[in-house]
PDB file of C-alpha atoms in Angstrom:
ATOM      1  CA  MET E   1      19.130 -23.666 -14.637  1.00  0.00           C
ATOM      2  CA  LEU E   2      19.655 -26.105 -11.797  1.00  0.00           C
ATOM      3  CA  TYR E   3      23.237 -26.641 -12.991  1.00  0.00           C
ATOM      4  CA  LEU E   4      24.148 -22.970 -13.272  1.00  0.00           C
ATOM      5  CA  GLN E   5      26.362 -21.239 -10.746  1.00  0.00           C
ATOM      6  CA  PRO E   6      24.442 -19.470  -7.923  1.00  0.00           C
ATOM      7  CA  ASP E   7      25.874 -16.086  -8.910  1.00  0.00           C
ATOM      8  CA  LEU E   8      24.651 -16.539 -12.482  1.00  0.00           C
ATOM      9  CA  ILE E   9      21.184 -17.605 -11.319  1.00  0.00           C
ATOM     10  CA  GLU E  10      20.984 -14.511  -9.132  1.00  0.00           C
ATOM     11  CA  GLU E  11      22.060 -12.335 -12.049  1.00  0.00           C
ATOM     12  CA  ILE E  12      19.359 -13.798 -14.311  1.00  0.00           C
ATOM     13  CA  LEU E  13      16.547 -13.621 -11.753  1.00  0.00           C
ATOM     14  CA  SER E  14      17.439 -10.053 -10.793  1.00  0.00           C
ATOM     15  CA  ARG E  15      16.384  -9.001 -14.297  1.00  0.00           C
ATOM     16  CA  VAL E  16      12.957 -10.653 -14.116  1.00  0.00           C
ATOM     17  CA  PRO E  17       9.916  -8.474 -13.236  1.00  0.00           C
ATOM     18  CA  ALA E  18       8.667  -8.957  -9.671  1.00  0.00           C
ATOM     19  CA  THR E  19       5.220 -10.098 -10.831  1.00  0.00           C
ATOM     20  CA  SER E  20       6.844 -13.004 -12.695  1.00  0.00           C
ATOM     21  CA  LEU E  21       9.158 -13.952  -9.826  1.00  0.00           C
ATOM     22  CA  LYS E  22       6.190 -14.867  -7.654  1.00  0.00           C
ATOM     23  CA  ARG E  23       5.484 -17.898  -9.854  1.00  0.00           C
ATOM     24  CA  LEU E  24       9.002 -19.254  -9.244  1.00  0.00           C
ATOM     25  CA  ARG E  25       8.703 -19.538  -5.456  1.00  0.00           C
ATOM     26  CA  SER E  26       7.322 -23.057  -5.484  1.00  0.00           C
ATOM     27  CA  THR E  27       9.776 -24.204  -8.184  1.00  0.00           C
ATOM     28  CA  CYS E  28      12.908 -24.498  -6.064  1.00  0.00           C
ATOM     29  CA  LYS E  29      13.691 -24.035  -2.357  1.00  0.00           C
ATOM     30  CA  ARG E  30      16.984 -22.353  -3.207  1.00  0.00           C
ATOM     31  CA  TRP E  31      15.244 -19.851  -5.464  1.00  0.00           C
ATOM     32  CA  ASN E  32      12.620 -19.185  -2.804  1.00  0.00           C
ATOM     33  CA  ALA E  33      15.371 -18.432  -0.259  1.00  0.00           C
ATOM     34  CA  LEU E  34      17.031 -16.096  -2.767  1.00  0.00           C
ATOM     35  CA  LEU E  35      13.772 -14.224  -3.395  1.00  0.00           C
ATOM     36  CA  ASN E  36      13.435 -13.644   0.357  1.00  0.00           C
ATOM     37  CA  ASN E  37      16.911 -12.118   0.594  1.00  0.00           C
ATOM     38  CA  PRO E  38      16.705  -8.298   1.123  1.00  0.00           C
ATOM     39  CA  ARG E  39      19.968  -7.784  -0.791  1.00  0.00           C
ATOM     40  CA  PHE E  40      18.545  -9.592  -3.807  1.00  0.00           C
ATOM     41  CA  ASN E  41      15.262  -7.666  -3.584  1.00  0.00           C
ATOM     42  CA  GLU E  42      17.123  -4.359  -3.719  1.00  0.00           C
ATOM     43  CA  LYS E  43      19.215  -5.563  -6.666  1.00  0.00           C
ATOM     44  CA  GLN E  44      16.138  -6.824  -8.527  1.00  0.00           C
ATOM     45  CA  PHE E  45      14.312  -3.537  -7.948  1.00  0.00           C
ATOM     46  CA  ARG E  46      17.174  -1.629  -9.598  1.00  0.00           C
ATOM     47  CA  ARG E  47      17.673  -3.922 -12.594  1.00  0.00           C
ATOM     48  CA  ALA E  48      14.346  -5.489 -13.532  1.00  0.00           C
ATOM     49  CA  PRO E  49      12.350  -3.859 -16.339  1.00  0.00           C
ATOM     50  CA  LYS E  50       9.602  -1.619 -15.028  1.00  0.00           C
ATOM     51  CA  GLU E  51       6.019  -2.038 -16.220  1.00  0.00           C
ATOM     52  CA  SER E  52       3.612   0.800 -15.512  1.00  0.00           C
ATOM     53  CA  LEU E  53       0.516  -0.754 -13.984  1.00  0.00           C
ATOM     54  CA  ALA E  54      -2.500   0.737 -12.266  1.00  0.00           C
ATOM     55  CA  LEU E  55      -4.575  -1.140  -9.710  1.00  0.00           C
ATOM     56  CA  MET E  56      -8.347  -1.399  -9.831  1.00  0.00           C
ATOM     57  CA  LEU E  57     -10.614  -2.771  -7.121  1.00  0.00           C
ATOM     58  CA  LYS E  58     -13.370  -4.720  -8.837  1.00  0.00           C
ATOM     59  CA  GLU E  59     -15.817  -7.180  -7.289  1.00  0.00           C
ATOM     60  CA  ASN E  60     -13.748  -7.297  -4.080  1.00  0.00           C
ATOM     61  CA  ARG E  61     -10.582  -8.299  -5.961  1.00  0.00           C
ATOM     62  CA  ILE E  62      -7.539  -6.267  -7.024  1.00  0.00           C
ATOM     63  CA  TYR E  63      -6.758  -6.235 -10.739  1.00  0.00           C
ATOM     64  CA  PRO E  64      -3.546  -4.810 -12.223  1.00  0.00           C
ATOM     65  CA  MET E  65      -4.185  -3.037 -15.509  1.00  0.00           C
ATOM     66  CA  SER E  66      -1.969  -1.406 -18.103  1.00  0.00           C
ATOM     67  CA  VAL E  67      -3.048   1.798 -19.839  1.00  0.00           C
ATOM     68  CA  ASN E  68      -1.674   2.666 -23.272  1.00  0.00           C
ATOM     69  CA  LEU E  69      -2.121   6.345 -24.081  1.00  0.00           C
ATOM     70  CA  ASN E  70      -0.160   6.081 -27.322  1.00  0.00           C
ATOM     71  CA  THR E  71      -3.044   4.516 -29.243  1.00  0.00           C
ATOM     72  CA  SER E  72      -6.243   6.069 -30.530  1.00  0.00           C
ATOM     73  CA  PRO E  73      -8.423   5.543 -28.679  1.00  0.00           C
ATOM     74  CA  PRO E  74      -6.341   4.784 -25.556  1.00  0.00           C
ATOM     75  CA  SER E  75      -6.487   1.125 -24.563  1.00  0.00           C
ATOM     76  CA  ILE E  76      -6.778  -0.605 -21.195  1.00  0.00           C
ATOM     77  CA  GLU E  77      -5.643  -4.171 -20.626  1.00  0.00           C
ATOM     78  CA  PHE E  78      -6.700  -6.000 -17.479  1.00  0.00           C
ATOM     79  CA  LYS E  79      -4.376  -8.582 -15.974  1.00  0.00           C
ATOM     80  CA  GLY E  80      -5.479 -11.483 -13.814  1.00  0.00           C
ATOM     81  CA  ALA E  81      -6.673 -10.684 -10.307  1.00  0.00           C
ATOM     82  CA  LEU E  82      -4.031 -10.688  -7.597  1.00  0.00           C
ATOM     83  CA  GLY E  83      -4.636 -13.851  -5.617  1.00  0.00           C
ATOM     84  CA  GLY E  84      -3.324 -15.259  -2.399  1.00  0.00           C
ATOM     85  CA  LEU E  85      -4.713 -12.859   0.214  1.00  0.00           C
ATOM     86  CA  LYS E  86      -6.290 -15.175   2.751  1.00  0.00           C
ATOM     87  CA  ASN E  87      -7.579 -14.574   6.247  1.00  0.00           C
ATOM     88  CA  ASN E  88      -5.670 -15.655   9.331  1.00  0.00           C
ATOM     89  CA  SER E  89      -8.267 -18.157  10.475  1.00  0.00           C
ATOM     90  CA  PRO E  90      -7.655 -21.936  10.542  1.00  0.00           C
ATOM     91  CA  ARG E  91      -9.815 -22.306   7.395  1.00  0.00           C
ATOM     92  CA  SER E  92      -7.553 -19.846   5.501  1.00  0.00           C
ATOM     93  CA  GLU E  93     -10.170 -18.552   3.065  1.00  0.00           C
ATOM     94  CA  GLU E  94      -9.571 -15.841   0.470  1.00  0.00           C
ATOM     95  CA  VAL E  95     -10.874 -12.516   1.755  1.00  0.00           C
ATOM     96  CA  ASP E  96     -13.097  -9.919   0.075  1.00  0.00           C
ATOM     97  CA  ILE E  97     -11.473  -6.487  -0.190  1.00  0.00           C
ATOM     98  CA  VAL E  98     -13.540  -3.291   0.020  1.00  0.00           C
ATOM     99  CA  GLU E  99     -10.743  -0.676   0.123  1.00  0.00           C
ATOM    100  CA  VAL E 100      -7.092  -0.688  -0.931  1.00  0.00           C
ATOM    101  CA  PHE E 101      -4.223   1.775  -0.562  1.00  0.00           C
ATOM    102  CA  HIS E 102      -0.914   1.302  -2.370  1.00  0.00           C
ATOM    103  CA  CYS E 103       2.510   2.417  -1.157  1.00  0.00           C
ATOM    104  CA  ASP E 104       5.963   1.248  -2.228  1.00  0.00           C
ATOM    105  CA  GLY E 105       4.746  -2.123  -3.525  1.00  0.00           C
ATOM    106  CA  LEU E 106       2.691  -2.824  -0.399  1.00  0.00           C
ATOM    107  CA  LEU E 107      -1.118  -2.919  -0.319  1.00  0.00           C
ATOM    108  CA  LEU E 108      -3.071  -1.788   2.728  1.00  0.00           C
ATOM    109  CA  CYS E 109      -6.384  -3.622   2.436  1.00  0.00           C
ATOM    110  CA  LYS E 110      -9.626  -3.255   4.337  1.00  0.00           C
ATOM    111  CA  THR E 111     -11.702  -6.433   4.185  1.00  0.00           C
ATOM    112  CA  MET E 112     -15.444  -6.962   3.980  1.00  0.00           C
ATOM    113  CA  PHE E 113     -15.584  -7.315   7.767  1.00  0.00           C
ATOM    114  CA  SER E 114     -13.490  -4.171   8.375  1.00  0.00           C
ATOM    115  CA  LYS E 115     -10.299  -6.022   9.175  1.00  0.00           C
ATOM    116  CA  LEU E 116      -7.023  -4.397   8.204  1.00  0.00           C
ATOM    117  CA  VAL E 117      -4.078  -6.161   6.554  1.00  0.00           C
ATOM    118  CA  VAL E 118      -0.849  -5.062   4.869  1.00  0.00           C
ATOM    119  CA  TRP E 119      -0.094  -7.344   1.935  1.00  0.00           C
ATOM    120  CA  ASN E 120       2.981  -7.805  -0.229  1.00  0.00           C
ATOM    121  CA  PRO E 121       1.498  -9.601  -3.269  1.00  0.00           C
ATOM    122  CA  CYS E 122       4.918 -10.304  -4.815  1.00  0.00           C
ATOM    123  CA  LEU E 123       6.313 -12.046  -1.741  1.00  0.00           C
ATOM    124  CA  GLY E 124       2.968 -13.395  -0.543  1.00  0.00           C
ATOM    125  CA  GLU E 125       3.548 -11.910   2.923  1.00  0.00           C
ATOM    126  CA  THR E 126       0.816 -10.387   5.113  1.00  0.00           C
ATOM    127  CA  ARG E 127       0.572  -8.564   8.398  1.00  0.00           C
ATOM    128  CA  TRP E 128      -2.824  -8.259  10.071  1.00  0.00           C
ATOM    129  CA  ILE E 129      -3.348  -5.045  12.030  1.00  0.00           C
ATOM    130  CA  ILE E 130      -5.526  -4.909  15.114  1.00  0.00           C
ATOM    131  CA  GLN E 131      -7.888  -1.939  15.094  1.00  0.00           C
ATOM    132  CA  THR E 132     -10.741  -0.783  17.288  1.00  0.00           C
ATOM    133  CA  THR E 133     -12.511   1.750  15.030  1.00  0.00           C
ATOM    134  CA  ARG E 134     -14.101   0.209  11.960  1.00  0.00           C
ATOM    135  CA  THR E 135     -15.446   3.398  10.354  1.00  0.00           C
ATOM    136  CA  SER E 136     -12.131   5.205   9.893  1.00  0.00           C
ATOM    137  CA  MET E 137     -10.087   5.783   6.735  1.00  0.00           C
ATOM    138  CA  PHE E 138      -6.474   4.634   6.416  1.00  0.00           C
ATOM    139  CA  ALA E 139      -3.291   5.536   4.561  1.00  0.00           C
ATOM    140  CA  LEU E 140       0.021   3.681   4.376  1.00  0.00           C
ATOM    141  CA  GLY E 141       3.344   5.505   4.250  1.00  0.00           C
ATOM    142  CA  TYR E 142       6.844   5.477   5.603  1.00  0.00           C
ATOM    143  CA  GLU E 143       9.302   7.564   7.550  1.00  0.00           C
ATOM    144  CA  ASN E 144      12.587   8.214   5.775  1.00  0.00           C
ATOM    145  CA  ASN E 145      15.347   6.958   8.029  1.00  0.00           C
ATOM    146  CA  LYS E 146      19.097   6.440   7.516  1.00  0.00           C
ATOM    147  CA  CYS E 147      18.570   2.724   8.104  1.00  0.00           C
ATOM    148  CA  GLY E 148      15.726   2.477   5.576  1.00  0.00           C
ATOM    149  CA  HIS E 149      11.964   2.919   5.460  1.00  0.00           C
ATOM    150  CA  ILE E 150       9.959   2.801   8.685  1.00  0.00           C
ATOM    151  CA  TYR E 151       6.409   1.934   7.648  1.00  0.00           C
ATOM    152  CA  LYS E 152       3.420   3.477   9.394  1.00  0.00           C
ATOM    153  CA  ILE E 153      -0.358   3.584   8.985  1.00  0.00           C
ATOM    154  CA  LEU E 154      -2.402   6.751   9.421  1.00  0.00           C
ATOM    155  CA  LYS E 155      -5.964   6.363  10.695  1.00  0.00           C
ATOM    156  CA  TYR E 156      -8.296   9.328  10.319  1.00  0.00           C
ATOM    157  CA  CYS E 157     -11.993  10.178  10.196  1.00  0.00           C
ATOM    158  CA  ASP E 158     -13.311  11.017   6.747  1.00  0.00           C
ATOM    159  CA  GLY E 159     -15.799  13.813   6.066  1.00  0.00           C
ATOM    160  CA  ASN E 160     -18.446  11.521   4.619  1.00  0.00           C
ATOM    161  CA  THR E 161     -18.759   9.354   7.707  1.00  0.00           C
ATOM    162  CA  PHE E 162     -18.145  12.073  10.295  1.00  0.00           C
ATOM    163  CA  PRO E 163     -19.126  15.469   8.799  1.00  0.00           C
ATOM    164  CA  GLY E 164     -17.297  18.279  10.563  1.00  0.00           C
ATOM    165  CA  LEU E 165     -14.641  16.159  12.233  1.00  0.00           C
ATOM    166  CA  GLY E 166     -11.906  16.365   9.607  1.00  0.00           C
ATOM    167  CA  VAL E 167      -8.673  14.778  10.881  1.00  0.00           C
ATOM    168  CA  ASP E 168      -8.829  15.655  14.578  1.00  0.00           C
ATOM    169  CA  LYS E 169      -9.196  11.980  15.554  1.00  0.00           C
ATOM    170  CA  SER E 170      -6.028  10.773  13.865  1.00  0.00           C
ATOM    171  CA  GLU E 171      -3.842   7.899  15.051  1.00  0.00           C
ATOM    172  CA  ILE E 172      -0.568   6.358  13.885  1.00  0.00           C
ATOM    173  CA  TYR E 173       0.322   2.681  13.801  1.00  0.00           C
ATOM    174  CA  ASP E 174       4.083   2.106  13.954  1.00  0.00           C
ATOM    175  CA  PHE E 175       5.232  -1.266  12.596  1.00  0.00           C
ATOM    176  CA  ARG E 176       8.233  -1.275  14.942  1.00  0.00           C
ATOM    177  CA  PHE E 177       6.095  -1.277  18.087  1.00  0.00           C
ATOM    178  CA  ASP E 178       2.944  -3.010  16.790  1.00  0.00           C
ATOM    179  CA  ARG E 179       0.559  -0.513  18.391  1.00  0.00           C
ATOM    180  CA  TRP E 180      -1.560   2.574  17.735  1.00  0.00           C
ATOM    181  CA  ARG E 181      -0.975   5.980  19.309  1.00  0.00           C
ATOM    182  CA  VAL E 182      -2.992   9.198  19.120  1.00  0.00           C
ATOM    183  CA  LEU E 183      -1.643  12.228  17.245  1.00  0.00           C
ATOM    184  CA  ASN E 184      -2.044  15.306  19.409  1.00  0.00           C
ATOM    185  CA  HIS E 185      -0.830  17.994  17.007  1.00  0.00           C
ATOM    186  CA  VAL E 186      -3.242  17.806  14.068  1.00  0.00           C
ATOM    187  CA  ALA E 187      -5.271  20.678  12.662  1.00  0.00           C
ATOM    188  CA  ALA E 188      -8.481  21.978  14.230  1.00  0.00           C
ATOM    189  CA  PRO E 189     -11.598  19.984  13.201  1.00  0.00           C
ATOM    190  CA  ASP E 190     -13.337  22.950  11.549  1.00  0.00           C
ATOM    191  CA  ARG E 191     -10.569  23.662   9.034  1.00  0.00           C
ATOM    192  CA  PHE E 192     -10.852  20.920   6.436  1.00  0.00           C
ATOM    193  CA  LEU E 193     -12.456  17.620   5.485  1.00  0.00           C
ATOM    194  CA  ILE E 194     -11.070  14.579   3.687  1.00  0.00           C
ATOM    195  CA  LYS E 195     -13.684  12.722   1.655  1.00  0.00           C
ATOM    196  CA  ASP E 196     -11.622  10.470  -0.623  1.00  0.00           C
ATOM    197  CA  ILE E 197      -8.780   7.970  -0.401  1.00  0.00           C
ATOM    198  CA  GLY E 198      -5.407   9.641  -0.898  1.00  0.00           C
ATOM    199  CA  VAL E 199      -2.428   8.709  -3.048  1.00  0.00           C
ATOM    200  CA  SER E 200       1.114   7.920  -1.935  1.00  0.00           C
ATOM    201  CA  LEU E 201       4.255   9.615  -3.254  1.00  0.00           C
ATOM    202  CA  LYS E 202       7.722   9.001  -1.791  1.00  0.00           C
ATOM    203  CA  GLY E 203       6.258   7.795   1.492  1.00  0.00           C
ATOM    204  CA  ASN E 204       3.829  10.669   2.072  1.00  0.00           C
ATOM    205  CA  THR E 205       0.079  10.782   1.392  1.00  0.00           C
ATOM    206  CA  TYR E 206      -1.766  13.450  -0.601  1.00  0.00           C
ATOM    207  CA  TRP E 207      -5.474  14.282  -0.811  1.00  0.00           C
ATOM    208  CA  VAL E 208      -7.709  16.831  -2.494  1.00  0.00           C
ATOM    209  CA  ALA E 209      -9.388  18.209   0.656  1.00  0.00           C
ATOM    210  CA  ASP E 210     -12.266  20.603   1.320  1.00  0.00           C
ATOM    211  CA  ASP E 211     -11.677  23.852   3.198  1.00  0.00           C
ATOM    212  CA  VAL E 212     -14.823  24.295   5.264  1.00  0.00           C
ATOM    213  CA  GLN E 213     -14.319  28.009   5.932  1.00  0.00           C
ATOM    214  CA  THR E 214     -13.757  29.091   2.319  1.00  0.00           C
ATOM    215  CA  ASN E 215     -15.763  26.320   0.613  1.00  0.00           C
ATOM    216  CA  SER E 216     -12.799  25.589  -1.680  1.00  0.00           C
ATOM    217  CA  LYS E 217     -10.533  22.651  -2.426  1.00  0.00           C
ATOM    218  CA  PHE E 218      -6.794  22.386  -1.864  1.00  0.00           C
ATOM    219  CA  LEU E 219      -3.964  19.847  -1.814  1.00  0.00           C
ATOM    220  CA  LEU E 220      -3.307  18.324   1.600  1.00  0.00           C
ATOM    221  CA  ARG E 221      -0.234  16.285   2.533  1.00  0.00           C
ATOM    222  CA  PHE E 222       0.526  14.053   5.478  1.00  0.00           C
ATOM    223  CA  ASP E 223       4.251  13.753   6.198  1.00  0.00           C
ATOM    224  CA  PHE E 224       4.937  10.365   7.805  1.00  0.00           C
ATOM    225  CA  THR E 225       8.393  11.478   8.978  1.00  0.00           C
ATOM    226  CA  GLY E 226       7.204  14.555  10.866  1.00  0.00           C
ATOM    227  CA  GLU E 227       3.721  13.050  11.409  1.00  0.00           C
ATOM    228  CA  ILE E 228       2.012  16.297  10.460  1.00  0.00           C
ATOM    229  CA  PHE E 229      -0.580  17.558   7.959  1.00  0.00           C
ATOM    230  CA  THR E 230       0.498  20.321   5.596  1.00  0.00           C
ATOM    231  CA  HIS E 231      -1.651  22.682   3.494  1.00  0.00           C
ATOM    232  CA  LEU E 232       0.018  22.938   0.047  1.00  0.00           C
TER     233      LEU E 232
END
């Protein structure tokens, strides 16, 4: 492939799944530069075959797994653990992960020592986030903007650690400004509790929350564009 035209190489690599592209980074400097090109990443996302994978946190490592519901009984196949997440110390050791949140191909990881890092396992890129409260819960999402996605992190108190507090102590981390700020327009603390990690869909986060007043459960959404919780 070294003798192929650059346009043809780009065309071939754009049809390779992202998980396989990671192995090619150390093969050729020119390929590595191509894989870092945002235009190529967008093209590859559109063309490459999609594989439905779930992520499981097991023994402080993240394992992709494929679930086949078309067999009887349904089968689960575990892939190799995602490697390469190392701390930002001079020793550069692989970190132990205790919580993970997935959004748009990015993983928001909480380490054994309550440090926070956003990790792109396909590109091998990380961004360590400074935080002051170690007992909070976190969610990763993005604001829909004409220029693209503006990624943000929501920090909130969960009902297990702080019974009765709900989400009244919420903060937002904006990647553009590299800082946290307090949200002043969240719901009253006696309305609902969040006890589990949410899921991301199109940039927003959803939870099954507890309504304290009615002792019932409901679907709760956090809109990262409007930065507001919504009872669905």
